[in-house]
mmCIF file of C-alpha atoms and ligand atoms in Angstrom:
data_model
loop_
_atom_site.group_PDB
_atom_site.id
_atom_site.type_symbol
_atom_site.label_atom_id
_atom_site.label_comp_id
_atom_site.label_asym_id
_atom_site.label_seq_id
_atom_site.Cartn_x
_atom_site.Cartn_y
_atom_site.Cartn_z
ATOM 1 C CA MET V 1 -81.694 109.865 -54.841
ATOM 2 C CA MET V 2 -84.947 109.182 -53.079
ATOM 3 C CA LYS V 3 -86.139 107.098 -56.002
ATOM 4 C CA GLU V 4 -82.940 105.111 -55.979
ATOM 5 C CA ILE V 5 -83.238 104.360 -52.299
ATOM 6 C CA LEU V 6 -86.823 103.242 -52.751
ATOM 7 C CA SER V 7 -85.907 100.960 -55.617
ATOM 8 C CA ILE V 8 -83.037 99.461 -53.562
ATOM 9 C CA LYS V 9 -85.504 98.876 -50.762
ATOM 10 C CA ASP V 10 -88.026 97.281 -53.113
ATOM 11 C CA SER V 11 -85.561 95.011 -54.835
ATOM 12 C CA ALA V 12 -84.048 93.938 -51.502
ATOM 13 C CA GLN V 13 -87.516 93.218 -50.202
ATOM 14 C CA GLU V 14 -88.438 91.224 -53.263
ATOM 15 C CA GLU V 15 -85.216 89.215 -53.197
ATOM 16 C CA ILE V 16 -85.679 88.449 -49.549
ATOM 17 C CA ASN V 17 -89.273 87.337 -50.158
ATOM 18 C CA ASN V 18 -88.133 85.000 -52.895
ATOM 19 C CA THR V 19 -85.264 83.303 -51.057
ATOM 20 C CA ASP V 20 -85.703 79.663 -50.236
ATOM 21 C CA ASN V 21 -82.740 78.960 -48.004
ATOM 22 C CA LEU V 22 -80.514 80.351 -45.314
ATOM 23 C CA ASP V 23 -77.436 80.735 -47.543
ATOM 24 C CA ALA V 24 -79.394 82.889 -49.983
ATOM 25 C CA VAL V 25 -80.440 85.189 -47.125
ATOM 26 C CA GLN V 26 -76.800 85.543 -46.164
ATOM 27 C CA ASN V 27 -75.887 86.424 -49.756
ATOM 28 C CA ILE V 28 -78.564 89.113 -49.894
ATOM 29 C CA ARG V 29 -77.192 90.611 -46.695
ATOM 30 C CA ILE V 30 -73.726 90.802 -48.273
ATOM 31 C CA LYS V 31 -75.154 92.187 -51.505
ATOM 32 C CA TYR V 32 -76.961 95.111 -49.819
ATOM 33 C CA LEU V 33 -75.414 95.619 -46.398
ATOM 34 C CA GLY V 34 -71.913 94.165 -46.788
ATOM 35 C CA LYS V 35 -68.743 96.247 -46.828
ATOM 36 C CA LYS V 36 -69.197 96.932 -50.529
ATOM 37 C CA GLY V 37 -72.960 96.417 -50.477
ATOM 38 C CA ILE V 38 -75.355 98.482 -52.544
ATOM 39 C CA LEU V 39 -76.838 100.304 -49.575
ATOM 40 C CA THR V 40 -73.475 100.640 -47.842
ATOM 41 C CA ASN V 41 -72.104 102.375 -50.931
ATOM 42 C CA LYS V 42 -75.016 104.811 -50.846
ATOM 43 C CA ILE V 43 -74.275 105.606 -47.217
ATOM 44 C CA LYS V 44 -70.607 106.122 -48.091
ATOM 45 C CA ALA V 45 -71.673 108.432 -50.903
ATOM 46 C CA LEU V 46 -73.503 110.717 -48.458
ATOM 47 C CA SER V 47 -70.393 112.854 -48.001
ATOM 48 C CA ALA V 48 -70.706 113.982 -51.608
ATOM 49 C CA ILE V 49 -74.192 115.381 -51.031
ATOM 50 C CA ALA V 50 -74.983 118.930 -50.112
ATOM 51 C CA LYS V 51 -75.007 119.480 -46.377
ATOM 52 C CA GLU V 52 -78.673 120.495 -46.168
ATOM 53 C CA GLU V 53 -79.835 117.255 -47.778
ATOM 54 C CA ARG V 54 -77.300 114.995 -46.135
ATOM 55 C CA ARG V 55 -79.133 114.793 -42.846
ATOM 56 C CA GLU V 56 -82.466 113.836 -44.372
ATOM 57 C CA PHE V 57 -80.952 111.247 -46.714
ATOM 58 C CA GLY V 58 -78.824 109.903 -43.929
ATOM 59 C CA ARG V 59 -81.935 109.289 -41.858
ATOM 60 C CA ILE V 60 -83.784 107.640 -44.747
ATOM 61 C CA LEU V 61 -80.776 105.460 -45.611
ATOM 62 C CA ASN V 62 -80.444 104.349 -41.990
ATOM 63 C CA GLU V 63 -84.139 103.552 -41.785
ATOM 64 C CA THR V 64 -83.895 101.579 -45.024
ATOM 65 C CA LYS V 65 -80.870 99.738 -43.692
ATOM 66 C CA ASP V 66 -82.745 98.840 -40.485
ATOM 67 C CA TYR V 67 -85.755 97.857 -42.523
ATOM 68 C CA ILE V 68 -83.775 95.484 -44.737
ATOM 69 C CA GLU V 69 -81.861 94.134 -41.755
ATOM 70 C CA ASN V 70 -85.138 93.378 -40.023
ATOM 71 C CA LEU V 71 -86.492 91.551 -43.053
ATOM 72 C CA LEU V 72 -83.290 89.524 -43.217
ATOM 73 C CA ILE V 73 -83.462 88.611 -39.524
ATOM 74 C CA ARG V 74 -87.090 87.530 -39.772
ATOM 75 C CA LYS V 75 -86.419 85.438 -42.852
ATOM 76 C CA GLU V 76 -83.418 83.822 -41.165
ATOM 77 C CA ALA V 77 -85.532 83.007 -38.131
ATOM 78 C CA LEU V 78 -88.119 81.357 -40.409
ATOM 79 C CA PHE V 79 -85.524 79.151 -42.047
ATOM 80 C CA LYS V 80 -83.917 78.240 -38.716
ATOM 81 C CA ALA V 81 -87.275 77.287 -37.269
ATOM 82 C CA ALA V 82 -88.096 75.189 -40.342
ATOM 83 C CA GLU V 83 -84.708 73.502 -40.076
ATOM 84 C CA LEU V 84 -85.243 72.684 -36.399
ATOM 85 C CA ASP V 85 -88.700 71.424 -37.217
ATOM 86 C CA ASN V 86 -87.244 69.164 -39.824
ATOM 87 C CA VAL V 87 -84.582 67.827 -37.466
ATOM 88 C CA LEU V 88 -87.204 67.144 -34.814
ATOM 89 C CA LYS V 89 -89.374 65.331 -37.321
ATOM 90 C CA THR V 90 -86.712 63.222 -38.995
ATOM 91 C CA GLN V 91 -84.518 62.540 -35.970
ATOM 92 C CA ARG V 92 -87.310 61.971 -33.489
ATOM 93 C CA ILE V 93 -86.787 59.023 -31.118
ATOM 94 C CA ASP V 94 -89.670 56.651 -31.545
ATOM 95 C CA VAL V 95 -90.050 55.010 -28.153
ATOM 96 C CA THR V 96 -92.529 52.527 -29.588
ATOM 97 C CA VAL V 97 -89.975 50.895 -31.907
ATOM 98 C CA PRO V 98 -88.999 47.491 -30.481
ATOM 99 C CA GLY V 99 -85.441 47.509 -29.039
ATOM 100 C CA CYS V 100 -82.505 45.671 -30.596
ATOM 101 C CA PHE V 101 -82.335 42.134 -29.204
ATOM 102 C CA THR V 102 -79.075 41.461 -27.397
ATOM 103 C CA PRO V 103 -78.720 37.765 -26.648
ATOM 104 C CA PHE V 104 -77.938 37.331 -22.987
ATOM 105 C CA GLY V 105 -76.417 34.160 -21.585
ATOM 106 C CA HIS V 106 -77.016 32.604 -18.214
ATOM 107 C CA LEU V 107 -75.400 30.054 -15.980
ATOM 108 C CA HIS V 108 -75.257 26.409 -17.022
ATOM 109 C CA PRO V 109 -77.751 24.248 -15.103
ATOM 110 C CA THR V 110 -74.989 22.284 -13.349
ATOM 111 C CA THR V 111 -73.305 25.543 -12.318
ATOM 112 C CA LYS V 112 -76.598 26.805 -10.908
ATOM 113 C CA VAL V 113 -77.160 23.638 -8.910
ATOM 114 C CA LEU V 114 -73.537 23.555 -7.731
ATOM 115 C CA ASP V 115 -73.861 27.175 -6.533
ATOM 116 C CA GLU V 116 -77.078 26.280 -4.741
ATOM 117 C CA ILE V 117 -75.457 23.265 -3.031
ATOM 118 C CA ILE V 118 -72.390 25.288 -2.023
ATOM 119 C CA GLU V 119 -74.666 27.941 -0.524
ATOM 120 C CA ILE V 120 -76.450 25.304 1.602
ATOM 121 C CA PHE V 121 -73.191 24.033 3.079
ATOM 122 C CA LEU V 122 -71.725 27.502 3.578
ATOM 123 C CA SER V 123 -74.829 28.355 5.579
ATOM 124 C CA MET V 124 -74.013 25.389 7.861
ATOM 125 C CA GLY V 125 -70.480 26.659 8.466
ATOM 126 C CA PHE V 126 -68.471 24.646 5.908
ATOM 127 C CA ARG V 127 -65.633 26.356 4.060
ATOM 128 C CA ILE V 128 -64.542 25.753 0.478
ATOM 129 C CA GLU V 129 -61.231 24.138 -0.498
ATOM 130 C CA GLU V 130 -59.866 22.970 -3.838
ATOM 131 C CA GLY V 131 -57.309 20.475 -5.035
ATOM 132 C CA PRO V 132 -55.576 19.541 -8.300
ATOM 133 C CA GLU V 133 -57.330 17.571 -11.048
ATOM 134 C CA VAL V 134 -54.082 15.913 -12.093
ATOM 135 C CA GLU V 135 -53.375 14.073 -8.877
ATOM 136 C CA LEU V 136 -50.843 11.752 -7.360
ATOM 137 C CA ASP V 137 -51.968 8.165 -6.989
ATOM 138 C CA TYR V 138 -51.129 8.654 -3.330
ATOM 139 C CA TYR V 139 -53.849 11.281 -2.718
ATOM 140 C CA ASN V 140 -56.444 9.712 -5.008
ATOM 141 C CA PHE V 141 -56.016 6.138 -3.729
ATOM 142 C CA GLU V 142 -53.164 5.190 -1.416
ATOM 143 C CA ALA V 143 -53.868 7.586 1.468
ATOM 144 C CA LEU V 144 -57.597 6.880 1.146
ATOM 145 C CA ASN V 145 -56.884 3.267 2.055
ATOM 146 C CA PHE V 146 -56.957 1.895 -1.492
ATOM 147 C CA PRO V 147 -53.661 -0.047 -1.489
ATOM 148 C CA LYS V 148 -52.124 -0.793 -4.886
ATOM 149 C CA ASP V 149 -53.817 -3.809 -6.481
ATOM 150 C CA HIS V 150 -56.752 -3.482 -4.067
ATOM 151 C CA PRO V 151 -59.895 -4.651 -5.907
ATOM 152 C CA ALA V 152 -61.761 -1.518 -4.764
ATOM 153 C CA ARG V 153 -59.757 0.464 -7.318
ATOM 154 C CA ASP V 154 -61.860 -1.266 -9.952
ATOM 155 C CA MET V 155 -64.860 0.777 -8.806
ATOM 156 C CA GLN V 156 -63.288 3.794 -10.470
ATOM 157 C CA ASP V 157 -62.179 3.523 -14.082
ATOM 158 C CA THR V 158 -59.027 5.547 -13.775
ATOM 159 C CA PHE V 159 -57.201 7.569 -16.431
ATOM 160 C CA TYR V 160 -53.519 6.995 -15.671
ATOM 161 C CA ILE V 161 -50.945 9.614 -16.703
ATOM 162 C CA THR V 162 -48.033 7.607 -15.298
ATOM 163 C CA ASP V 163 -47.951 4.798 -12.728
ATOM 164 C CA ASP V 164 -48.013 7.395 -9.961
ATOM 165 C CA VAL V 165 -50.090 10.167 -11.518
ATOM 166 C CA VAL V 166 -53.797 9.997 -12.388
ATOM 167 C CA LEU V 167 -56.657 12.257 -13.335
ATOM 168 C CA ARG V 168 -58.441 12.307 -10.001
ATOM 169 C CA THR V 169 -61.418 9.969 -9.997
ATOM 170 C CA HIS V 170 -63.107 11.699 -7.063
ATOM 171 C CA THR V 171 -62.759 14.793 -4.902
ATOM 172 C CA SER V 172 -61.973 12.654 -1.836
ATOM 173 C CA SER V 173 -58.298 13.349 -2.633
ATOM 174 C CA VAL V 174 -58.864 16.883 -1.299
ATOM 175 C CA GLN V 175 -59.686 15.411 2.141
ATOM 176 C CA ILE V 176 -56.133 14.116 2.423
ATOM 177 C CA ARG V 177 -54.495 17.304 1.161
ATOM 178 C CA ILE V 178 -56.439 19.449 3.635
ATOM 179 C CA MET V 179 -56.013 17.113 6.619
ATOM 180 C CA GLU V 180 -52.252 16.896 5.921
ATOM 181 C CA LYS V 181 -52.007 20.654 6.201
ATOM 182 C CA HIS V 182 -54.518 21.519 8.921
ATOM 183 C CA ASN V 183 -55.462 20.147 12.310
ATOM 184 C CA PRO V 184 -59.061 19.572 13.413
ATOM 185 C CA PRO V 185 -61.636 20.965 13.859
ATOM 186 C CA LEU V 186 -62.357 20.944 10.120
ATOM 187 C CA LYS V 187 -65.587 21.519 8.255
ATOM 188 C CA VAL V 188 -64.825 21.616 4.543
ATOM 189 C CA ILE V 189 -66.500 21.223 1.148
ATOM 190 C CA ALA V 190 -64.421 20.630 -1.983
ATOM 191 C CA PRO V 191 -66.190 21.011 -5.335
ATOM 192 C CA GLY V 192 -64.404 20.157 -8.579
ATOM 193 C CA LYS V 193 -64.057 18.183 -11.776
ATOM 194 C CA VAL V 194 -63.266 14.473 -11.715
ATOM 195 C CA TYR V 195 -62.501 11.968 -14.477
ATOM 196 C CA ARG V 196 -63.410 8.369 -15.158
ATOM 197 C CA CYS V 197 -63.071 6.271 -18.268
ATOM 198 C CA ASP V 198 -66.781 5.725 -18.674
ATOM 199 C CA ALA V 199 -69.493 6.940 -21.072
ATOM 200 C CA ASP V 200 -73.229 6.236 -21.356
ATOM 201 C CA VAL V 201 -76.561 7.950 -20.563
ATOM 202 C CA SER V 202 -75.575 8.444 -16.937
ATOM 203 C CA HIS V 203 -71.739 8.631 -17.193
ATOM 204 C CA THR V 204 -69.359 11.058 -18.899
ATOM 205 C CA PRO V 205 -65.535 10.928 -18.798
ATOM 206 C CA MET V 206 -65.537 14.246 -16.928
ATOM 207 C CA PHE V 207 -68.095 15.216 -14.339
ATOM 208 C CA GLN V 208 -68.278 17.318 -11.205
ATOM 209 C CA GLN V 209 -68.338 16.246 -7.598
ATOM 210 C CA LEU V 210 -68.702 17.935 -4.289
ATOM 211 C CA GLU V 211 -66.884 16.399 -1.360
ATOM 212 C CA GLY V 212 -67.713 17.331 2.203
ATOM 213 C CA PHE V 213 -66.084 16.338 5.458
ATOM 214 C CA MET V 214 -66.024 17.270 9.088
ATOM 215 C CA VAL V 215 -63.457 16.243 11.697
ATOM 216 C CA ASP V 216 -63.459 17.025 15.397
ATOM 217 C CA LYS V 217 -63.635 15.302 18.766
ATOM 218 C CA SER V 218 -66.827 13.228 19.052
ATOM 219 C CA ILE V 219 -68.307 13.696 15.594
ATOM 220 C CA SER V 220 -70.846 10.916 15.064
ATOM 221 C CA MET V 221 -72.968 9.337 12.386
ATOM 222 C CA SER V 222 -75.950 11.356 13.626
ATOM 223 C CA ASP V 223 -74.099 14.591 12.687
ATOM 224 C CA LEU V 224 -73.669 13.173 9.186
ATOM 225 C CA LYS V 225 -77.332 12.176 8.976
ATOM 226 C CA GLY V 226 -78.529 15.548 10.242
ATOM 227 C CA ILE V 227 -76.413 17.552 7.840
ATOM 228 C CA LEU V 228 -77.272 15.423 4.803
ATOM 229 C CA GLU V 229 -80.955 15.579 5.655
ATOM 230 C CA VAL V 230 -80.820 19.380 5.776
ATOM 231 C CA PHE V 231 -79.045 19.286 2.415
ATOM 232 C CA ALA V 232 -81.535 16.874 0.770
ATOM 233 C CA HIS V 233 -84.528 18.834 2.044
ATOM 234 C CA ALA V 234 -83.074 22.131 0.831
ATOM 235 C CA VAL V 235 -82.445 20.794 -2.683
ATOM 236 C CA PHE V 236 -85.400 18.428 -3.211
ATOM 237 C CA GLY V 237 -88.029 19.862 -0.862
ATOM 238 C CA PRO V 238 -88.660 19.579 2.898
ATOM 239 C CA LYS V 239 -90.920 16.506 2.642
ATOM 240 C CA THR V 240 -88.393 14.374 0.700
ATOM 241 C CA PRO V 241 -87.715 11.076 2.534
ATOM 242 C CA VAL V 242 -84.022 10.327 3.114
ATOM 243 C CA ARG V 243 -82.527 6.953 3.991
ATOM 244 C CA PHE V 244 -79.061 5.568 4.650
ATOM 245 C CA ARG V 245 -78.219 2.220 3.093
ATOM 246 C CA PRO V 246 -75.087 0.253 4.132
ATOM 247 C CA SER V 247 -72.310 0.332 1.523
ATOM 248 C CA PHE V 248 -68.560 0.130 1.176
ATOM 249 C CA PHE V 249 -65.791 2.660 0.562
ATOM 250 C CA PRO V 250 -62.210 1.941 1.665
ATOM 251 C CA PHE V 251 -61.856 5.382 3.272
ATOM 252 C CA THR V 252 -65.035 5.312 5.364
ATOM 253 C CA GLU V 253 -66.191 2.855 8.028
ATOM 254 C CA PRO V 254 -69.066 2.383 8.349
ATOM 255 C CA SER V 255 -70.042 3.481 4.844
ATOM 256 C CA ALA V 256 -73.439 4.321 3.458
ATOM 257 C CA GLU V 257 -75.181 5.255 0.303
ATOM 258 C CA VAL V 258 -77.808 7.918 0.792
ATOM 259 C CA ASP V 259 -81.109 7.618 -1.044
ATOM 260 C CA ILE V 260 -84.038 9.964 -1.389
ATOM 261 C CA GLY V 261 -87.632 8.989 -2.148
ATOM 262 C CA CYS V 262 -87.937 8.867 -5.948
ATOM 263 C CA VAL V 263 -88.545 12.399 -7.218
ATOM 264 C CA ILE V 264 -90.287 11.064 -10.328
ATOM 265 C CA CYS V 265 -92.885 8.697 -8.858
ATOM 266 C CA SER V 266 -92.829 9.903 -5.213
ATOM 267 C CA GLY V 267 -91.923 6.403 -4.044
ATOM 268 C CA LYS V 268 -94.608 4.457 -5.934
ATOM 269 C CA GLY V 269 -92.080 2.776 -8.230
ATOM 270 C CA CYS V 270 -91.079 3.736 -11.775
ATOM 271 C CA SER V 271 -88.360 3.057 -14.340
ATOM 272 C CA VAL V 272 -86.076 5.771 -12.925
ATOM 273 C CA CYS V 273 -86.002 4.205 -9.434
ATOM 274 C CA LYS V 274 -86.230 0.699 -10.955
ATOM 275 C CA ASN V 275 -89.444 0.171 -8.995
ATOM 276 C CA THR V 276 -87.689 0.533 -5.644
ATOM 277 C CA GLY V 277 -89.171 3.957 -4.842
ATOM 278 C CA TRP V 278 -85.670 5.171 -3.883
ATOM 279 C CA ILE V 279 -82.880 6.969 -5.758
ATOM 280 C CA GLU V 280 -79.245 7.100 -4.675
ATOM 281 C CA ILE V 281 -77.867 10.633 -4.400
ATOM 282 C CA LEU V 282 -74.460 10.279 -2.754
ATOM 283 C CA GLY V 283 -71.896 8.183 -0.900
ATOM 284 C CA ALA V 284 -70.920 8.850 2.691
ATOM 285 C CA GLY V 285 -69.531 7.392 5.888
ATOM 286 C CA MET V 286 -67.424 7.882 8.976
ATOM 287 C CA ILE V 287 -63.810 8.559 8.035
ATOM 288 C CA ASN V 288 -61.790 5.350 8.388
ATOM 289 C CA PRO V 289 -59.244 5.543 11.269
ATOM 290 C CA ARG V 290 -56.651 4.288 8.751
ATOM 291 C CA VAL V 291 -57.069 7.544 6.824
ATOM 292 C CA PHE V 292 -56.475 9.533 10.023
ATOM 293 C CA GLU V 293 -53.291 7.568 10.604
ATOM 294 C CA LYS V 294 -52.072 8.475 7.091
ATOM 295 C CA VAL V 295 -52.465 12.212 7.767
ATOM 296 C CA GLY V 296 -51.054 11.984 11.286
ATOM 297 C CA TYR V 297 -54.264 12.460 13.281
ATOM 298 C CA ASP V 298 -54.797 10.446 16.451
ATOM 299 C CA PRO V 299 -57.765 8.139 15.630
ATOM 300 C CA ASP V 300 -58.517 7.724 19.318
ATOM 301 C CA LEU V 301 -58.955 11.468 19.691
ATOM 302 C CA TYR V 302 -60.720 12.426 16.479
ATOM 303 C CA THR V 303 -63.669 11.188 14.506
ATOM 304 C CA GLY V 304 -65.226 12.567 11.368
ATOM 305 C CA PHE V 305 -67.582 11.998 8.507
ATOM 306 C CA ALA V 306 -67.227 12.440 4.751
ATOM 307 C CA PHE V 307 -69.626 12.455 1.843
ATOM 308 C CA GLY V 308 -69.322 12.882 -1.902
ATOM 309 C CA MET V 309 -71.932 13.597 -4.547
ATOM 310 C CA GLY V 310 -72.070 14.001 -8.326
ATOM 311 C CA ILE V 311 -73.339 17.436 -9.343
ATOM 312 C CA GLU V 312 -74.671 16.297 -12.730
ATOM 313 C CA ARG V 313 -76.610 13.521 -11.030
ATOM 314 C CA ILE V 314 -78.200 15.899 -8.506
ATOM 315 C CA THR V 315 -79.079 18.308 -11.355
ATOM 316 C CA MET V 316 -80.642 15.478 -13.389
ATOM 317 C CA LEU V 317 -82.789 14.392 -10.456
ATOM 318 C CA LYS V 318 -83.775 17.939 -9.558
ATOM 319 C CA TYR V 319 -84.947 18.777 -13.090
ATOM 320 C CA GLY V 320 -85.970 15.323 -14.338
ATOM 321 C CA ILE V 321 -83.225 15.152 -17.007
ATOM 322 C CA ASP V 322 -82.726 11.612 -18.303
ATOM 323 C CA ASP V 323 -79.452 11.863 -20.264
ATOM 324 C CA ILE V 324 -76.246 13.290 -18.722
ATOM 325 C CA ARG V 325 -74.805 14.004 -22.195
ATOM 326 C CA LEU V 326 -77.304 16.869 -22.656
ATOM 327 C CA PHE V 327 -75.153 18.925 -20.262
ATOM 328 C CA PHE V 328 -72.224 18.835 -22.661
ATOM 329 C CA GLU V 329 -73.892 19.220 -26.051
ATOM 330 C CA ASN V 330 -74.512 22.984 -25.700
ATOM 331 C CA ASP V 331 -77.859 22.746 -27.440
ATOM 332 C CA LYS V 332 -79.521 26.079 -26.712
ATOM 333 C CA ARG V 333 -82.987 24.513 -26.827
ATOM 334 C CA PHE V 334 -81.922 22.484 -23.800
ATOM 335 C CA LEU V 335 -79.899 25.144 -21.968
ATOM 336 C CA GLU V 336 -82.578 27.840 -22.369
ATOM 337 C CA GLN V 337 -84.968 25.849 -20.197
ATOM 338 C CA PHE V 338 -83.029 26.609 -17.005
HETATM 339 N N1 LIG H 1 -65.524 9.404 -3.370
HETATM 340 C C1 LIG H 1 -66.672 8.581 -3.435
HETATM 341 C C2 LIG H 1 -67.051 8.395 -4.919
HETATM 342 O O1 LIG H 1 -66.547 9.057 -5.735
HETATM 343 C C3 LIG H 1 -67.856 9.183 -2.718
HETATM 344 C C4 LIG H 1 -67.635 9.266 -1.245
HETATM 345 C C5 LIG H 1 -67.089 10.420 -0.721
HETATM 346 C C6 LIG H 1 -68.000 8.223 -0.406
HETATM 347 C C7 LIG H 1 -66.877 10.525 0.651
HETATM 348 C C8 LIG H 1 -67.822 8.329 0.941
HETATM 349 C C9 LIG H 1 -67.263 9.466 1.467
HETATM 350 O O2 LIG H 1 -67.836 7.579 -5.250
#
């Protein structure tokens, strides 16, 4: 009996030593210590042994069982550690590997400049309004003192939808819509898309404008000059010269075109400013009393100014871009520069 136990112990030990994986260890456990395992059967067989010897063999069998169990546990621990080691080695996060590149878009240059311009006027107390792009002739022309067949309509190459409906050629139409609905005091900017049948290096059939106007008692030309100077200095730099040049718009009287000192040659004269040293940035003027009459304001009580600028034009001047079509071509080499 003793011999048998020793040989069981030896063979178990040898098998355990020779295992090379966790499953094999588990199988050895079943083979020796399982319900019908070799050692378990020996323990079961104890009852058949003479009483005097039973105790001693029982002790030895239990010790052997513990011994084998211990070997199994140690071997298991070895394999588990090796497995963990392997996982740590193969699944390690290498923080030095360059990350995956996720292309990330950004705002279009005209959107950036428009946002910047809006911010400037909001800071001076203007509020934002919008109007429709498909507009009645009445709001785009008639109420702005462009009577039908007036030659001034030629200034704007209009897309007609019907005789009475156009794609708005400027955001000045929003002036009328707002003044019809609200009484002064008003201090409004109206950004939006406008359309003209025109296409070359400085014109596209669709472009963006920002209209601004202010109406109250005793608003004067000096308010207009002050506000536009703040605007020009904020966008083009505080030392930029600004001048008002007489002009004509049917809905303003007097009217002006506002120039800044050429941003390319600083006023010395170049091809961009056509050697004048000045570049036009927007149209403006004091709102014509005829417009006030159309919206039911008393022209003797109220005065106001209005101005309108092209966002693409301001963006081109700010960044020295010489072809407006670049804004619409979606060439990443161009867009990525902003
Ligand atoms: N609406 C004019 C244009 O599109 C600009 C302008 C706006 C002029 C307001 C004077 C006052 O050219």
